[in-house]
Structures are given as C-alpha cells and as structure tokens.
Amino acid sequence: MIRAGTGWQYALADLSLILFLATASALAMAGKADKPAPPPPPLPPIAAALESEPVAVWSAGAGAPPLANWLGQVGSDPRLEVRVVVRYANGGRDAAVAQALQMAEAGGARAGQARILVEPGERAGASVSLYYASELAAQGPASLAR
C-alpha cells in the first residue's frame, strides 16, 4: 500500500518551494536602494562672541612700548583675545584697513589671531585691547556643555 505524500516528488517540491522563498527574499532586499543619509542638521547662526570689559588697552603715542613688547608683557594669558580697532573719518576706509593689518602684523604672533574692527568715527585713531571673549558662551548654555 502506498501512502499519499511520501514520495520523492513531495520532498523535491518542498525543497523547490524553500529555494524559491529564499531567492525571493534575497531579491526583495537587494532591490531596495539604500536610503540616502538624512542631511546634517543646519548649523546654528554664527553668534558674536560675548566679551567683557577690556583688561588692557594700548594706543600709539609718546612713551608707548612697541605693540609686540606690550602684548608679550600684558597679554600672556592665552584666554585673552586681542582686538585691533581702527576708526576712520572722511572716507579714509582703505587707509584704515591697511593700518589695522599693519598693526596686527606689528603685534607679532600674539596678534596673529586678532579680531580686527575698522569702523567710521568722528575722528581717526587706533587702539589695541585685550579682553576675555567666548564664542561658546554666545551660542548658549548647550554649547558650554560640550
């Protein structure tokens, strides 16, 4: 007596069905294109550095030490930032920019990262100041936790 479902044909059909399902699953996964990575979150707007009152101020004049010497003596704290401010009057903007760059160069390595501010004013003049500033504090409390 032969029982139904015990022949080699059923075993071959089962194996064929398993192979078909495995192939279909692999093709379904391969057919999906990788989703592009989401764009990075936008950067926060650039905030002006918070600053304190100047710690020291230098201006050219009779008896004033050379700027590089003054920065070497007074500005030894690496947290202090150097700011060169040049004001111009009556359209002397180009000369004021050149003067600010010359002052930053005259300040040596300490003034190499100076903030340079050239602005119109009622009278022309230049000064260099040292102050504590922090860009991280200006961006808010979350940036200080980094």
mmCIF file of C-alpha atoms in Angstrom:
data_model
loop_
_atom_site.group_PDB
_atom_site.id
_atom_site.type_symbol
_atom_site.label_atom_id
_atom_site.label_comp_id
_atom_site.label_asym_id
_atom_site.label_seq_id
_atom_site.Cartn_x
_atom_site.Cartn_y
_atom_site.Cartn_z
ATOM 1 C CA MET A 1 0.000 0.000 0.000
ATOM 2 C CA ILE A 2 1.372 3.458 -0.957
ATOM 3 C CA ARG A 3 0.698 6.377 1.312
ATOM 4 C CA ALA A 4 -0.037 9.764 -0.139
ATOM 5 C CA GLY A 5 2.707 12.383 0.417
ATOM 6 C CA THR A 6 5.647 10.062 0.975
ATOM 7 C CA GLY A 7 7.283 10.009 -2.464
ATOM 8 C CA TRP A 8 10.410 11.717 -3.661
ATOM 9 C CA GLN A 9 8.293 14.175 -5.658
ATOM 10 C CA TYR A 10 6.957 15.755 -2.454
ATOM 11 C CA ALA A 11 10.439 16.182 -0.983
ATOM 12 C CA LEU A 12 11.622 17.826 -4.221
ATOM 13 C CA ALA A 13 8.576 20.149 -4.245
ATOM 14 C CA ASP A 14 9.252 21.181 -0.636
ATOM 15 C CA LEU A 15 12.909 21.918 -1.387
ATOM 16 C CA SER A 16 11.954 23.874 -4.518
ATOM 17 C CA LEU A 17 9.487 25.968 -2.531
ATOM 18 C CA ILE A 18 12.124 26.731 0.135
ATOM 19 C CA LEU A 19 14.648 27.728 -2.551
ATOM 20 C CA PHE A 20 12.065 29.957 -4.228
ATOM 21 C CA LEU A 21 11.204 31.731 -0.959
ATOM 22 C CA ALA A 22 14.881 32.256 -0.055
ATOM 23 C CA THR A 23 15.622 33.683 -3.525
ATOM 24 C CA ALA A 24 12.555 35.931 -3.490
ATOM 25 C CA SER A 25 13.518 37.271 -0.051
ATOM 26 C CA ALA A 26 17.094 37.989 -1.156
ATOM 27 C CA LEU A 27 15.913 39.752 -4.307
ATOM 28 C CA ALA A 28 13.420 41.833 -2.357
ATOM 29 C CA MET A 29 16.184 43.058 -0.055
ATOM 30 C CA ALA A 30 18.650 43.683 -2.889
ATOM 31 C CA GLY A 31 16.079 45.577 -4.934
ATOM 32 C CA LYS A 32 15.650 48.253 -2.292
ATOM 33 C CA ALA A 33 18.057 51.103 -2.816
ATOM 34 C CA ASP A 34 19.794 52.292 0.280
ATOM 35 C CA LYS A 35 18.050 55.321 1.620
ATOM 36 C CA PRO A 36 20.262 58.366 1.345
ATOM 37 C CA ALA A 37 21.550 59.622 4.648
ATOM 38 C CA PRO A 38 19.490 62.474 6.023
ATOM 39 C CA PRO A 39 21.124 65.860 5.595
ATOM 40 C CA PRO A 40 23.039 67.091 8.611
ATOM 41 C CA PRO A 41 21.136 69.463 10.861
ATOM 42 C CA PRO A 42 21.667 73.088 9.972
ATOM 43 C CA LEU A 43 24.398 74.855 11.866
ATOM 44 C CA PRO A 44 23.282 77.467 14.341
ATOM 45 C CA PRO A 45 23.779 81.014 13.174
ATOM 46 C CA ILE A 46 27.145 82.497 13.998
ATOM 47 C CA ALA A 47 26.830 84.463 17.189
ATOM 48 C CA ALA A 48 29.077 87.345 18.104
ATOM 49 C CA ALA A 49 31.447 86.471 20.895
ATOM 50 C CA LEU A 50 30.426 87.606 24.326
ATOM 51 C CA GLU A 51 33.041 89.834 25.764
ATOM 52 C CA SER A 52 33.936 91.533 28.962
ATOM 53 C CA GLU A 53 35.425 94.922 29.566
ATOM 54 C CA PRO A 54 38.947 95.328 28.198
ATOM 55 C CA VAL A 55 41.669 94.143 30.529
ATOM 56 C CA ALA A 56 44.253 96.445 28.961
ATOM 57 C CA VAL A 57 44.322 98.988 26.149
ATOM 58 C CA TRP A 58 47.308 100.090 24.049
ATOM 59 C CA SER A 59 47.489 103.055 21.733
ATOM 60 C CA ALA A 60 50.412 104.524 19.895
ATOM 61 C CA GLY A 61 51.889 107.597 21.461
ATOM 62 C CA ALA A 62 54.958 109.122 23.000
ATOM 63 C CA GLY A 63 56.478 106.707 25.500
ATOM 64 C CA ALA A 64 54.295 103.768 24.457
ATOM 65 C CA PRO A 65 56.180 100.479 24.140
ATOM 66 C CA PRO A 66 56.196 98.692 20.788
ATOM 67 C CA LEU A 67 52.985 96.725 20.344
ATOM 68 C CA ALA A 68 54.675 93.302 20.251
ATOM 69 C CA ASN A 69 56.512 94.043 23.523
ATOM 70 C CA TRP A 70 53.341 95.272 25.197
ATOM 71 C CA LEU A 71 51.403 92.178 24.124
ATOM 72 C CA GLY A 72 54.247 89.971 25.399
ATOM 73 C CA GLN A 73 54.160 91.621 28.813
ATOM 74 C CA VAL A 74 50.447 92.156 29.364
ATOM 75 C CA GLY A 75 48.816 89.526 27.192
ATOM 76 C CA SER A 76 50.417 86.328 28.431
ATOM 77 C CA ASP A 77 47.089 84.734 29.452
ATOM 78 C CA PRO A 78 46.008 82.534 26.493
ATOM 79 C CA ARG A 79 42.328 83.206 27.273
ATOM 80 C CA LEU A 80 42.779 86.870 26.440
ATOM 81 C CA GLU A 81 41.884 87.848 22.914
ATOM 82 C CA VAL A 82 43.442 90.712 21.001
ATOM 83 C CA ARG A 83 41.285 93.282 19.258
ATOM 84 C CA VAL A 84 42.631 95.906 16.883
ATOM 85 C CA VAL A 85 40.223 98.822 16.439
ATOM 86 C CA VAL A 86 40.847 101.466 13.803
ATOM 87 C CA ARG A 87 38.418 104.308 13.282
ATOM 88 C CA TYR A 88 38.489 106.498 10.199
ATOM 89 C CA ALA A 89 36.900 109.782 9.271
ATOM 90 C CA ASN A 90 36.080 111.399 5.954
ATOM 91 C CA GLY A 91 36.310 108.334 3.720
ATOM 92 C CA GLY A 92 39.675 107.024 4.840
ATOM 93 C CA ARG A 93 38.461 103.425 4.946
ATOM 94 C CA ASP A 94 41.158 101.888 2.731
ATOM 95 C CA ALA A 95 43.948 103.544 4.711
ATOM 96 C CA ALA A 96 42.307 102.381 7.963
ATOM 97 C CA VAL A 97 42.168 98.771 6.748
ATOM 98 C CA ALA A 98 45.836 98.926 5.788
ATOM 99 C CA GLN A 99 46.685 100.430 9.185
ATOM 100 C CA ALA A 100 44.749 97.690 11.022
ATOM 101 C CA LEU A 101 46.557 94.946 9.116
ATOM 102 C CA GLN A 102 49.911 96.635 9.742
ATOM 103 C CA MET A 103 49.148 96.841 13.476
ATOM 104 C CA ALA A 104 48.179 93.148 13.585
ATOM 105 C CA GLU A 105 51.479 92.264 11.906
ATOM 106 C CA ALA A 106 53.420 94.553 14.260
ATOM 107 C CA GLY A 107 51.859 92.736 17.215
ATOM 108 C CA GLY A 108 53.758 89.578 16.380
ATOM 109 C CA ALA A 109 52.471 86.070 16.962
ATOM 110 C CA ARG A 110 50.161 87.145 19.801
ATOM 111 C CA ALA A 111 48.222 89.430 17.426
ATOM 112 C CA GLY A 112 48.111 86.798 14.668
ATOM 113 C CA GLN A 113 44.568 85.820 15.656
ATOM 114 C CA ALA A 114 43.437 89.355 16.474
ATOM 115 C CA ARG A 115 39.904 90.492 15.851
ATOM 116 C CA ILE A 116 40.142 93.476 13.540
ATOM 117 C CA LEU A 117 37.474 96.139 13.600
ATOM 118 C CA VAL A 118 37.554 99.013 11.136
ATOM 119 C CA GLU A 119 34.722 101.492 11.565
ATOM 120 C CA PRO A 120 33.801 105.051 10.735
ATOM 121 C CA GLY A 121 34.066 107.599 13.502
ATOM 122 C CA GLU A 122 34.134 111.297 14.154
ATOM 123 C CA ARG A 123 37.906 111.244 14.442
ATOM 124 C CA ALA A 124 40.506 108.806 13.201
ATOM 125 C CA GLY A 125 42.542 106.720 15.599
ATOM 126 C CA ALA A 126 43.635 103.216 16.512
ATOM 127 C CA SER A 127 43.923 101.097 19.630
ATOM 128 C CA VAL A 128 44.606 97.529 20.627
ATOM 129 C CA SER A 129 42.774 95.955 23.548
ATOM 130 C CA LEU A 130 42.917 92.684 25.426
ATOM 131 C CA TYR A 131 39.691 91.169 26.675
ATOM 132 C CA TYR A 132 38.117 87.879 27.602
ATOM 133 C CA ALA A 133 35.726 86.657 24.934
ATOM 134 C CA SER A 134 33.914 83.405 24.343
ATOM 135 C CA GLU A 135 32.145 82.276 21.198
ATOM 136 C CA LEU A 136 30.798 79.200 23.035
ATOM 137 C CA ALA A 137 29.072 81.304 25.670
ATOM 138 C CA ALA A 138 27.464 83.394 22.940
ATOM 139 C CA GLN A 139 25.881 80.311 21.374
ATOM 140 C CA GLY A 140 24.014 79.440 24.557
ATOM 141 C CA PRO A 141 24.186 77.083 27.515
ATOM 142 C CA ALA A 142 24.035 73.920 25.387
ATOM 143 C CA SER A 143 27.327 74.762 23.674
ATOM 144 C CA LEU A 144 29.118 75.136 27.016
ATOM 145 C CA ALA A 145 28.299 71.529 27.900
ATOM 146 C CA ARG A 146 30.437 70.227 25.029
#
